[in-house]
PDB file of C-alpha atoms in Angstrom:
ATOM      1  CA  TYR C  90      77.868 100.399  35.507  1.00 68.00           C
ATOM      2  CA  THR C  91      74.727  98.619  36.810  1.00 69.00           C
ATOM      3  CA  SER C  92      76.087  95.210  35.581  1.00 76.00           C
ATOM      4  CA  ALA C  93      79.422  96.080  37.319  1.00 81.00           C
ATOM      5  CA  LYS C  94      77.744  96.671  40.557  1.00 79.00           C
ATOM      6  CA  LYS C  95      75.730  93.548  40.275  1.00 76.00           C
ATOM      7  CA  PHE C  96      78.468  91.196  39.445  1.00 82.00           C
ATOM      8  CA  GLY C  97      81.064  92.880  41.565  1.00 85.00           C
ATOM      9  CA  THR C  98      83.586  93.809  38.889  1.00 86.00           C
ATOM     10  CA  ASP C  99      85.904  96.798  38.578  1.00 85.00           C
ATOM     11  CA  ILE C 100      83.610  99.635  37.580  1.00 88.00           C
ATOM     12  CA  MET C 101      86.053 101.540  35.490  1.00 89.00           C
ATOM     13  CA  ILE C 102      87.149  98.666  33.360  1.00 87.00           C
ATOM     14  CA  SER C 103      83.585  97.664  33.073  1.00 87.00           C
ATOM     15  CA  ILE C 104      82.556 100.986  31.693  1.00 88.00           C
ATOM     16  CA  PHE C 105      85.660 100.916  29.400  1.00 89.00           C
ATOM     17  CA  LEU C 106      84.456  97.542  27.968  1.00 86.00           C
ATOM     18  CA  GLY C 107      81.007  99.161  27.413  1.00 85.00           C
ATOM     19  CA  GLY C 108      82.536 102.125  25.705  1.00 86.00           C
ATOM     20  CA  ILE C 109      84.347  99.868  23.202  1.00 82.00           C
ATOM     21  CA  MET C 110      81.076  98.207  22.338  1.00 81.00           C
ATOM     22  CA  ILE C 111      79.512 101.466  21.392  1.00 81.00           C
ATOM     23  CA  SER C 112      82.664 103.078  19.841  1.00 78.00           C
ATOM     24  CA  PRO C 113      82.217 104.656  16.463  1.00 77.00           C
ATOM     25  CA  VAL C 114      85.013 102.580  15.122  1.00 72.00           C
ATOM     26  CA  LEU C 115      83.073  99.274  15.992  1.00 71.00           C
ATOM     27  CA  ILE C 116      79.787 100.722  14.661  1.00 70.00           C
ATOM     28  CA  GLY C 117      81.516 101.641  11.371  1.00 72.00           C
ATOM     29  CA  LEU C 118      82.578  98.049  10.804  1.00 68.00           C
ATOM     30  CA  THR C 119      78.789  97.216  10.226  1.00 63.00           C
ATOM     31  CA  GLU C 120      79.139  99.048   7.009  1.00 65.00           C
ATOM     32  CA  VAL C 121      81.962  96.975   5.749  1.00 62.00           C
ATOM     33  CA  GLY C 122      80.167  93.701   5.872  1.00 59.00           C
ATOM     34  CA  SER C 123      78.544  91.041   8.119  1.00 61.00           C
ATOM     35  CA  TYR C 124      82.001  89.650   9.071  1.00 64.00           C
ATOM     36  CA  VAL C 125      85.561  91.140   9.510  1.00 65.00           C
ATOM     37  CA  ASP C 126      88.754  89.269  10.325  1.00 64.00           C
ATOM     38  CA  LEU C 127      90.315  89.669  13.760  1.00 64.00           C
ATOM     39  CA  PHE C 128      93.595  87.703  14.259  1.00 64.00           C
ATOM     40  CA  GLY C 129      92.382  85.245  11.717  1.00 67.00           C
ATOM     41  CA  ILE C 130      88.974  84.752  13.556  1.00 66.00           C
ATOM     42  CA  PRO C 131      85.894  85.765  11.646  1.00 66.00           C
ATOM     43  CA  LEU C 132      84.183  88.453  13.655  1.00 70.00           C
ATOM     44  CA  ARG C 133      80.464  89.264  13.311  1.00 69.00           C
ATOM     45  CA  THR C 134      79.987  92.987  13.011  1.00 72.00           C
ATOM     46  CA  VAL C 135      77.253  94.164  15.311  1.00 73.00           C
ATOM     47  CA  ASN C 136      75.786  97.461  16.363  1.00 71.00           C
ATOM     48  CA  TYR C 137      75.545  97.250  20.077  1.00 73.00           C
ATOM     49  CA  THR C 138      74.028 100.648  20.726  1.00 71.00           C
ATOM     50  CA  SER C 139      70.528  99.458  20.939  1.00 63.00           C
ATOM     51  CA  THR C 140      70.867  96.265  22.982  1.00 67.00           C
ATOM     52  CA  LEU C 141      71.974  95.518  26.606  1.00 72.00           C
ATOM     53  CA  ILE C 142      72.307  91.678  26.586  1.00 77.00           C
ATOM     54  CA  PRO C 143      75.869  91.668  25.060  1.00 83.00           C
ATOM     55  CA  ILE C 144      77.359  94.015  27.791  1.00 82.00           C
ATOM     56  CA  ILE C 145      75.501  92.089  30.568  1.00 84.00           C
ATOM     57  CA  LEU C 146      77.052  88.893  29.254  1.00 87.00           C
ATOM     58  CA  THR C 147      80.357  90.601  28.953  1.00 88.00           C
ATOM     59  CA  ILE C 148      80.397  91.906  32.378  1.00 88.00           C
ATOM     60  CA  PHE C 149      79.302  88.501  33.673  1.00 89.00           C
ATOM     61  CA  ALA C 150      82.218  86.711  31.959  1.00 90.00           C
ATOM     62  CA  PHE C 151      84.545  89.583  33.259  1.00 89.00           C
ATOM     63  CA  SER C 152      83.562  88.797  36.904  1.00 90.00           C
ATOM     64  CA  TYR C 153      85.150  85.433  36.511  1.00 91.00           C
ATOM     65  CA  VAL C 154      88.125  86.692  34.427  1.00 89.00           C
ATOM     66  CA  GLU C 155      88.778  89.285  37.007  1.00 89.00           C
ATOM     67  CA  LYS C 156      89.002  86.648  39.801  1.00 89.00           C
ATOM     68  CA  LEU C 157      91.382  84.586  37.707  1.00 89.00           C
ATOM     69  CA  VAL C 158      93.753  87.618  37.031  1.00 88.00           C
ATOM     70  CA  ASP C 159      93.786  88.484  40.766  1.00 87.00           C
ATOM     71  CA  LYS C 160      95.164  85.005  41.434  1.00 87.00           C
ATOM     72  CA  ILE C 161      97.747  85.137  38.640  1.00 86.00           C
ATOM     73  CA  VAL C 162      99.139  88.676  39.119  1.00 85.00           C
ATOM     74  CA  PRO C 163     101.468  89.343  42.113  1.00 82.00           C
ATOM     75  CA  SER C 164     100.106  91.889  44.500  1.00 82.00           C
ATOM     76  CA  SER C 165     103.258  94.060  43.927  1.00 81.00           C
ATOM     77  CA  ILE C 166     102.367  94.766  40.439  1.00 83.00           C
ATOM     78  CA  LYS C 167      98.601  94.233  40.505  1.00 79.00           C
ATOM     79  CA  PHE C 168      97.846  97.958  40.351  1.00 82.00           C
ATOM     80  CA  VAL C 169      99.245  98.326  36.874  1.00 82.00           C
ATOM     81  CA  PHE C 170      98.952  94.801  35.359  1.00 85.00           C
ATOM     82  CA  ARG C 171      95.579  93.670  36.545  1.00 86.00           C
ATOM     83  CA  PRO C 172      93.664  96.251  34.410  1.00 87.00           C
ATOM     84  CA  LEU C 173      95.928  95.626  31.430  1.00 88.00           C
ATOM     85  CA  LEU C 174      95.746  91.802  31.623  1.00 89.00           C
ATOM     86  CA  SER C 175      91.871  91.892  32.159  1.00 87.00           C
ATOM     87  CA  LEU C 176      91.510  94.072  29.043  1.00 88.00           C
ATOM     88  CA  ILE C 177      93.794  91.884  26.924  1.00 89.00           C
ATOM     89  CA  ILE C 178      91.737  88.844  27.878  1.00 88.00           C
ATOM     90  CA  MET C 179      88.179  90.453  27.814  1.00 87.00           C
ATOM     91  CA  ILE C 180      88.300  92.466  24.472  1.00 84.00           C
ATOM     92  CA  PRO C 181      88.838  89.395  22.209  1.00 84.00           C
ATOM     93  CA  VAL C 182      86.253  87.580  24.362  1.00 86.00           C
ATOM     94  CA  MET C 183      83.814  90.414  24.225  1.00 85.00           C
ATOM     95  CA  LEU C 184      84.198  90.898  20.499  1.00 82.00           C
ATOM     96  CA  CYS C 185      84.249  87.237  19.580  1.00 81.00           C
ATOM     97  CA  VAL C 186      82.110  85.405  22.072  1.00 84.00           C
ATOM     98  CA  THR C 187      79.867  87.349  24.542  1.00 85.00           C
ATOM     99  CA  GLY C 188      79.003  90.265  22.180  1.00 83.00           C
ATOM    100  CA  PRO C 189      77.797  88.160  19.221  1.00 82.00           C
ATOM    101  CA  ILE C 190      75.923  85.530  21.429  1.00 86.00           C
ATOM    102  CA  GLY C 191      74.251  88.350  23.317  1.00 83.00           C
ATOM    103  CA  SER C 192      73.263  89.951  19.986  1.00 79.00           C
ATOM    104  CA  TYR C 193      71.836  86.677  18.776  1.00 80.00           C
ATOM    105  CA  LEU C 194      69.800  86.261  22.041  1.00 80.00           C
ATOM    106  CA  GLY C 195      68.436  89.841  21.612  1.00 73.00           C
ATOM    107  CA  GLU C 196      67.370  88.870  18.041  1.00 74.00           C
ATOM    108  CA  LEU C 197      65.893  85.622  19.041  1.00 79.00           C
ATOM    109  CA  LEU C 198      63.842  87.460  21.726  1.00 71.00           C
ATOM    110  CA  CYS C 199      62.557  90.008  19.183  1.00 68.00           C
ATOM    111  CA  GLU C 200      61.747  87.263  16.718  1.00 73.00           C
ATOM    112  CA  LEU C 201      59.836  85.398  19.362  1.00 76.00           C
ATOM    113  CA  MET C 202      57.779  88.395  20.345  1.00 70.00           C
ATOM    114  CA  THR C 203      57.155  89.196  16.679  1.00 70.00           C
ATOM    115  CA  SER C 204      55.827  85.647  16.045  1.00 77.00           C
ATOM    116  CA  ILE C 205      53.573  85.799  19.055  1.00 75.00           C
ATOM    117  CA  ASN C 206      52.312  89.197  18.123  1.00 72.00           C
ATOM    118  CA  ASN C 207      51.627  88.021  14.516  1.00 73.00           C
ATOM    119  CA  VAL C 208      49.829  84.790  15.741  1.00 76.00           C
ATOM    120  CA  ALA C 209      48.153  86.147  18.784  1.00 76.00           C
ATOM    121  CA  PRO C 210      48.463  89.821  19.365  1.00 74.00           C
ATOM    122  CA  TRP C 211      46.735  89.575  22.774  1.00 78.00           C
ATOM    123  CA  ALA C 212      49.172  87.064  23.936  1.00 82.00           C
ATOM    124  CA  SER C 213      52.074  89.453  23.238  1.00 80.00           C
ATOM    125  CA  VAL C 214      50.821  92.207  25.487  1.00 83.00           C
ATOM    126  CA  LEU C 215      49.947  89.624  28.150  1.00 85.00           C
ATOM    127  CA  VAL C 216      53.525  88.120  28.101  1.00 84.00           C
ATOM    128  CA  ILE C 217      55.235  91.434  27.985  1.00 86.00           C
ATOM    129  CA  GLY C 218      52.848  93.221  30.472  1.00 86.00           C
ATOM    130  CA  SER C 219      53.338  90.323  33.031  1.00 86.00           C
ATOM    131  CA  LEU C 220      57.104  90.372  32.820  1.00 86.00           C
ATOM    132  CA  VAL C 221      57.735  94.067  32.339  1.00 88.00           C
ATOM    133  CA  PRO C 222      58.880  94.699  36.065  1.00 87.00           C
ATOM    134  CA  LEU C 223      61.608  91.972  35.409  1.00 83.00           C
ATOM    135  CA  LEU C 224      62.407  93.371  32.003  1.00 83.00           C
ATOM    136  CA  VAL C 225      62.861  97.059  33.419  1.00 85.00           C
ATOM    137  CA  LEU C 226      64.905  95.663  36.445  1.00 81.00           C
ATOM    138  CA  THR C 227      67.358  93.905  34.174  1.00 70.00           C
ATOM    139  CA  GLY C 228      67.315  96.523  31.300  1.00 71.00           C
ATOM    140  CA  MET C 229      65.848  93.863  28.939  1.00 72.00           C
ATOM    141  CA  HIS C 230      63.077  96.223  27.849  1.00 79.00           C
ATOM    142  CA  LEU C 231      65.580  98.305  25.800  1.00 73.00           C
ATOM    143  CA  ALA C 232      66.267  95.054  23.599  1.00 68.00           C
ATOM    144  CA  LEU C 233      62.586  95.376  22.410  1.00 76.00           C
ATOM    145  CA  ILE C 234      62.908  99.096  21.322  1.00 78.00           C
ATOM    146  CA  PRO C 235      64.049  98.162  17.918  1.00 70.00           C
ATOM    147  CA  LEU C 236      60.985  95.847  17.451  1.00 74.00           C
ATOM    148  CA  VAL C 237      58.675  98.568  18.728  1.00 81.00           C
ATOM    149  CA  MET C 238      60.218 101.073  16.109  1.00 76.00           C
ATOM    150  CA  THR C 239      59.663  98.415  13.475  1.00 70.00           C
ATOM    151  CA  MET C 240      56.012  98.051  14.470  1.00 76.00           C
ATOM    152  CA  PHE C 241      55.386 101.874  14.354  1.00 80.00           C
ATOM    153  CA  SER C 242      56.914 101.987  10.880  1.00 73.00           C
ATOM    154  CA  THR C 243      55.009  99.034   9.539  1.00 73.00           C
ATOM    155  CA  VAL C 244      51.555  98.751  11.280  1.00 79.00           C
ATOM    156  CA  GLY C 245      51.537 102.193  12.754  1.00 85.00           C
ATOM    157  CA  TYR C 246      51.160 101.242  16.487  1.00 88.00           C
ATOM    158  CA  ASP C 247      52.550  99.274  19.342  1.00 88.00           C
ATOM    159  CA  ASN C 248      50.488  96.923  21.262  1.00 87.00           C
ATOM    160  CA  MET C 249      53.174  95.266  23.373  1.00 86.00           C
ATOM    161  CA  LEU C 250      55.892  97.299  25.142  1.00 88.00           C
ATOM    162  CA  PHE C 251      54.544 100.784  25.690  1.00 92.00           C
ATOM    163  CA  VAL C 252      51.104  99.293  26.513  1.00 93.00           C
ATOM    164  CA  ALA C 253      52.864  97.191  29.169  1.00 92.00           C
ATOM    165  CA  PHE C 254      54.468 100.423  30.416  1.00 94.00           C
ATOM    166  CA  ILE C 255      50.991 101.672  31.396  1.00 94.00           C
ATOM    167  CA  GLY C 256      51.156  98.994  34.125  1.00 94.00           C
ATOM    168  CA  MET C 257      54.770  99.666  34.966  1.00 94.00           C
ATOM    169  CA  ASN C 258      54.637 103.445  35.081  1.00 94.00           C
ATOM    170  CA  PHE C 259      51.271 104.123  36.841  1.00 96.00           C
ATOM    171  CA  SER C 260      51.786 101.133  39.289  1.00 95.00           C
ATOM    172  CA  GLN C 261      54.791 102.971  40.575  1.00 95.00           C
ATOM    173  CA  PHE C 262      52.596 106.124  41.124  1.00 96.00           C
ATOM    174  CA  GLY C 263      49.999 103.888  43.141  1.00 96.00           C
ATOM    175  CA  VAL C 264      52.739 102.374  45.172  1.00 95.00           C
ATOM    176  CA  ALA C 265      54.333 105.585  45.974  1.00 95.00           C
ATOM    177  CA  LEU C 266      51.004 107.252  46.837  1.00 96.00           C
ATOM    178  CA  ALA C 267      50.050 104.506  49.128  1.00 96.00           C
ATOM    179  CA  CYS C 268      53.539 104.582  50.882  1.00 95.00           C
ATOM    180  CA  MET C 269      53.224 108.382  51.187  1.00 95.00           C
ATOM    181  CA  ILE C 270      49.814 108.225  52.873  1.00 95.00           C
ATOM    182  CA  LYS C 271      50.302 105.204  55.033  1.00 94.00           C
ATOM    183  CA  THR C 272      53.901 105.544  56.210  1.00 93.00           C
ATOM    184  CA  LYS C 273      54.695 107.496  59.534  1.00 91.00           C
ATOM    185  CA  ASN C 274      58.319 107.770  58.446  1.00 92.00           C
ATOM    186  CA  SER C 275      59.102 111.279  57.356  1.00 91.00           C
ATOM    187  CA  ASN C 276      61.992 110.274  55.144  1.00 92.00           C
ATOM    188  CA  LEU C 277      59.832 107.736  53.123  1.00 92.00           C
ATOM    189  CA  ARG C 278      56.977 110.233  53.049  1.00 94.00           C
ATOM    190  CA  THR C 279      59.198 112.891  51.397  1.00 93.00           C
ATOM    191  CA  LEU C 280      60.681 110.414  48.943  1.00 93.00           C
ATOM    192  CA  ALA C 281      57.376 108.933  48.136  1.00 94.00           C
ATOM    193  CA  SER C 282      55.747 112.277  47.299  1.00 94.00           C
ATOM    194  CA  SER C 283      58.563 113.150  44.817  1.00 93.00           C
ATOM    195  CA  CYS C 284      58.523 109.760  43.274  1.00 93.00           C
ATOM    196  CA  ALA C 285      54.773 109.832  42.795  1.00 94.00           C
ATOM    197  CA  LEU C 286      54.985 113.068  40.804  1.00 94.00           C
ATOM    198  CA  THR C 287      57.799 111.914  38.590  1.00 93.00           C
ATOM    199  CA  SER C 288      56.014 108.559  37.908  1.00 92.00           C
ATOM    200  CA  PHE C 289      52.609 110.129  37.167  1.00 94.00           C
ATOM    201  CA  LEU C 290      53.531 113.324  35.357  1.00 93.00           C
ATOM    202  CA  ALA C 291      56.723 112.127  33.553  1.00 91.00           C
ATOM    203  CA  GLY C 292      56.653 108.351  33.459  1.00 89.00           C
ATOM    204  CA  VAL C 293      60.041 108.269  35.124  1.00 90.00           C
ATOM    205  CA  VAL C 294      59.847 105.105  37.446  1.00 90.00           C
ATOM    206  CA  GLU C 295      63.376 104.469  38.452  1.00 88.00           C
ATOM    207  CA  PRO C 296      63.156 106.620  41.734  1.00 90.00           C
ATOM    208  CA  THR C 297      60.143 104.683  42.833  1.00 92.00           C
ATOM    209  CA  LEU C 298      61.263 101.302  41.550  1.00 90.00           C
ATOM    210  CA  TYR C 299      64.625 101.279  43.049  1.00 88.00           C
ATOM    211  CA  GLY C 300      64.146 103.812  45.831  1.00 91.00           C
ATOM    212  CA  ILE C 301      60.850 102.161  47.239  1.00 92.00           C
ATOM    213  CA  SER C 302      59.728  98.965  45.385  1.00 91.00           C
ATOM    214  CA  VAL C 303      63.028  97.035  45.381  1.00 88.00           C
ATOM    215  CA  ARG C 304      64.287  98.494  48.696  1.00 89.00           C
ATOM    216  CA  MET C 305      61.281  97.524  50.654  1.00 92.00           C
ATOM    217  CA  LYS C 306      60.499  94.307  48.508  1.00 90.00           C
ATOM    218  CA  LYS C 307      56.819  94.036  49.334  1.00 93.00           C
ATOM    219  CA  PRO C 308      55.762  96.997  47.135  1.00 94.00           C
ATOM    220  CA  LEU C 309      57.413  95.084  44.261  1.00 93.00           C
ATOM    221  CA  ILE C 310      54.824  92.470  44.709  1.00 94.00           C
ATOM    222  CA  ALA C 311      52.080  95.125  44.402  1.00 95.00           C
ATOM    223  CA  THR C 312      53.743  96.407  41.261  1.00 95.00           C
ATOM    224  CA  TRP C 313      53.738  92.917  39.665  1.00 94.00           C
ATOM    225  CA  ILE C 314      50.011  92.479  40.495  1.00 95.00           C
ATOM    226  CA  ALA C 315      49.034  95.686  38.956  1.00 95.00           C
ATOM    227  CA  CYS C 316      51.129  95.074  35.809  1.00 94.00           C
ATOM    228  CA  VAL C 317      49.495  91.623  35.302  1.00 94.00           C
ATOM    229  CA  VAL C 318      46.052  93.281  35.756  1.00 95.00           C
ATOM    230  CA  ASN C 319      46.918  95.922  33.288  1.00 94.00           C
ATOM    231  CA  ALA C 320      48.189  93.366  30.823  1.00 93.00           C
ATOM    232  CA  VAL C 321      44.985  91.284  31.110  1.00 93.00           C
ATOM    233  CA  PHE C 322      42.738  94.419  30.601  1.00 95.00           C
ATOM    234  CA  CYS C 323      44.885  95.693  27.610  1.00 93.00           C
ATOM    235  CA  ALA C 324      44.848  92.268  26.015  1.00 90.00           C
ATOM    236  CA  ILE C 325      41.058  91.971  26.143  1.00 91.00           C
ATOM    237  CA  PHE C 326      40.432  95.498  24.787  1.00 93.00           C
ATOM    238  CA  SER C 327      43.285  95.662  22.449  1.00 89.00           C
ATOM    239  CA  VAL C 328      44.817  98.949  23.809  1.00 93.00           C
ATOM    240  CA  ARG C 329      47.381 100.412  21.494  1.00 93.00           C
ATOM    241  CA  VAL C 330      49.996 103.150  21.528  1.00 94.00           C
ATOM    242  CA  TYR C 331      50.259 105.298  18.253  1.00 94.00           C
ATOM    243  CA  SER C 332      53.154 107.388  19.040  1.00 91.00           C
ATOM    244  CA  PHE C 333      56.621 106.614  20.610  1.00 88.00           C
ATOM    245  CA  GLY C 334      56.710 107.640  24.239  1.00 86.00           C
ATOM    246  CA  ALA C 335      56.518 106.310  27.824  1.00 88.00           C
ATOM    247  CA  PRO C 336      52.960 106.490  29.199  1.00 93.00           C
ATOM    248  CA  SER C 337      52.385 109.318  31.616  1.00 93.00           C
ATOM    249  CA  PHE C 338      50.062 112.268  32.307  1.00 94.00           C
ATOM    250  CA  PHE C 339      51.957 114.566  29.871  1.00 94.00           C
ATOM    251  CA  THR C 340      52.030 111.928  27.005  1.00 93.00           C
ATOM    252  CA  MET C 341      48.397 110.876  27.097  1.00 94.00           C
ATOM    253  CA  PRO C 342      48.040 111.775  23.270  1.00 94.00           C
ATOM    254  CA  ILE C 343      50.183 108.759  22.300  1.00 95.00           C
ATOM    255  CA  PHE C 344      46.848 106.846  22.774  1.00 95.00           C
ATOM    256  CA  LEU C 345      44.857 108.816  20.264  1.00 95.00           C
ATOM    257  CA  ASN C 346      44.125 106.856  17.131  1.00 94.00           C
ATOM    258  CA  PRO C 347      45.030 108.896  13.957  1.00 92.00           C
ATOM    259  CA  ASP C 348      41.716 108.023  12.415  1.00 92.00           C
ATOM    260  CA  GLY C 349      39.899 110.232  14.947  1.00 91.00           C
ATOM    261  CA  THR C 350      38.081 107.631  16.970  1.00 93.00           C
ATOM    262  CA  MET C 351      38.326 107.898  20.691  1.00 95.00           C
ATOM    263  CA  THR C 352      37.750 104.194  21.837  1.00 96.00           C
ATOM    264  CA  ASN C 353      41.266 103.313  22.344  1.00 95.00           C
ATOM    265  CA  PHE C 354      41.991 106.592  24.308  1.00 96.00           C
ATOM    266  CA  TYR C 355      39.168 105.839  26.786  1.00 97.00           C
ATOM    267  CA  PHE C 356      40.191 102.218  27.374  1.00 97.00           C
ATOM    268  CA  ALA C 357      43.664 103.491  27.963  1.00 96.00           C
ATOM    269  CA  ILE C 358      42.357 105.915  30.653  1.00 97.00           C
ATOM    270  CA  ILE C 359      40.378 102.977  32.133  1.00 97.00           C
ATOM    271  CA  ALA C 360      43.629 100.934  32.172  1.00 96.00           C
ATOM    272  CA  ILE C 361      45.545 103.729  33.872  1.00 96.00           C
ATOM    273  CA  ILE C 362      42.903 104.140  36.595  1.00 97.00           C
ATOM    274  CA  LEU C 363      42.718 100.409  37.060  1.00 97.00           C
ATOM    275  CA  THR C 364      46.431 100.070  37.487  1.00 96.00           C
ATOM    276  CA  ILE C 365      46.719 103.060  40.049  1.00 96.00           C
ATOM    277  CA  VAL C 366      43.792 101.506  42.059  1.00 97.00           C
ATOM    278  CA  VAL C 367      45.112  98.070  42.016  1.00 97.00           C
ATOM    279  CA  SER C 368      48.668  99.038  42.826  1.00 96.00           C
ATOM    280  CA  PHE C 369      47.513 101.390  45.570  1.00 97.00           C
ATOM    281  CA  VAL C 370      45.207  98.860  47.234  1.00 97.00           C
ATOM    282  CA  ALA C 371      47.845  95.966  46.909  1.00 96.00           C
ATOM    283  CA  THR C 372      50.558  98.192  48.376  1.00 96.00           C
ATOM    284  CA  TRP C 373      48.177  99.185  51.309  1.00 96.00           C
ATOM    285  CA  LEU C 374      46.986  95.485  52.048  1.00 96.00           C
ATOM    286  CA  ILE C 375      50.258  93.681  51.604  1.00 94.00           C
ATOM    287  CA  GLY C 376      52.091  96.478  53.710  1.00 92.00           C
ATOM    288  CA  PHE C 377      55.743  97.288  53.915  1.00 92.00           C
ATOM    289  CA  ASP C 378      58.661  97.568  56.355  1.00 89.00           C
ATOM    290  CA  ASP C 379      59.942 101.290  56.325  1.00 89.00           C
ATOM    291  CA  SER C 380      62.651 100.781  58.923  1.00 89.00           C
ATOM    292  CA  CYS C 381      65.234 100.923  56.347  1.00 87.00           C
ATOM    293  CA  TYR C 382      64.523 104.620  55.981  1.00 87.00           C
ATOM    294  CA  GLU C 383      65.359 105.394  59.600  1.00 79.00           C
TER     295      GLU C 383
END
């Protein structure tokens, strides 16, 4: 849906293509082997349920196919034949081209981050932490979830993605809090107050990110600054997450080391406070234009 809105494609056809990628039939093909035959073409079997890159590439390609179909199909029969012809073209393209390419790109990204983490653990959190706003905005952070799950099962902790989410989640609390206090616009104040609660208590950042930061643009700069500061701090002090979960007030136990030591927990609290303060101050100083809420 998000990709369809971004690339301006037909939403229902885009959702249908996404549904095909996660259909049980397609997932079941992964149990048959690495490749299956489709019209004489070797098709790589991939489980697309845990990655977003393939569907983004697919909808991007569909945006051009849809324009081509609009030119070919006469307007008198466009209502019926445009969706049909679009699917006839896009399903093979998706299964044979954009899907496998997107899967490879996701795997390369995971391998790159794994290599960085093996060589220099501090560098991985620095890279991910600095890029986390972009990753969340594009949905690319979901491509790293399988890597994080692997880290939990092998080394017992994550020092990349969820550590970076300290900056992402709590920066949105700081941004919303600053907007709530500084604005004279009652609509923004009401929105910011609810967004601040969801960001801080539950780690749900989408209302703040899309409703405030992206909409007014300048708070997004404050978000980025806070995320970079958090990444640097967590890299220096090797902050880790020991359980699966988005950082928030209610999920603070994810920072508790199973060996009983409290050092990591204390550093995580400092990182949270630092992120909130930096995002609040940056939002306040940079300012924002709340006229869009009139």
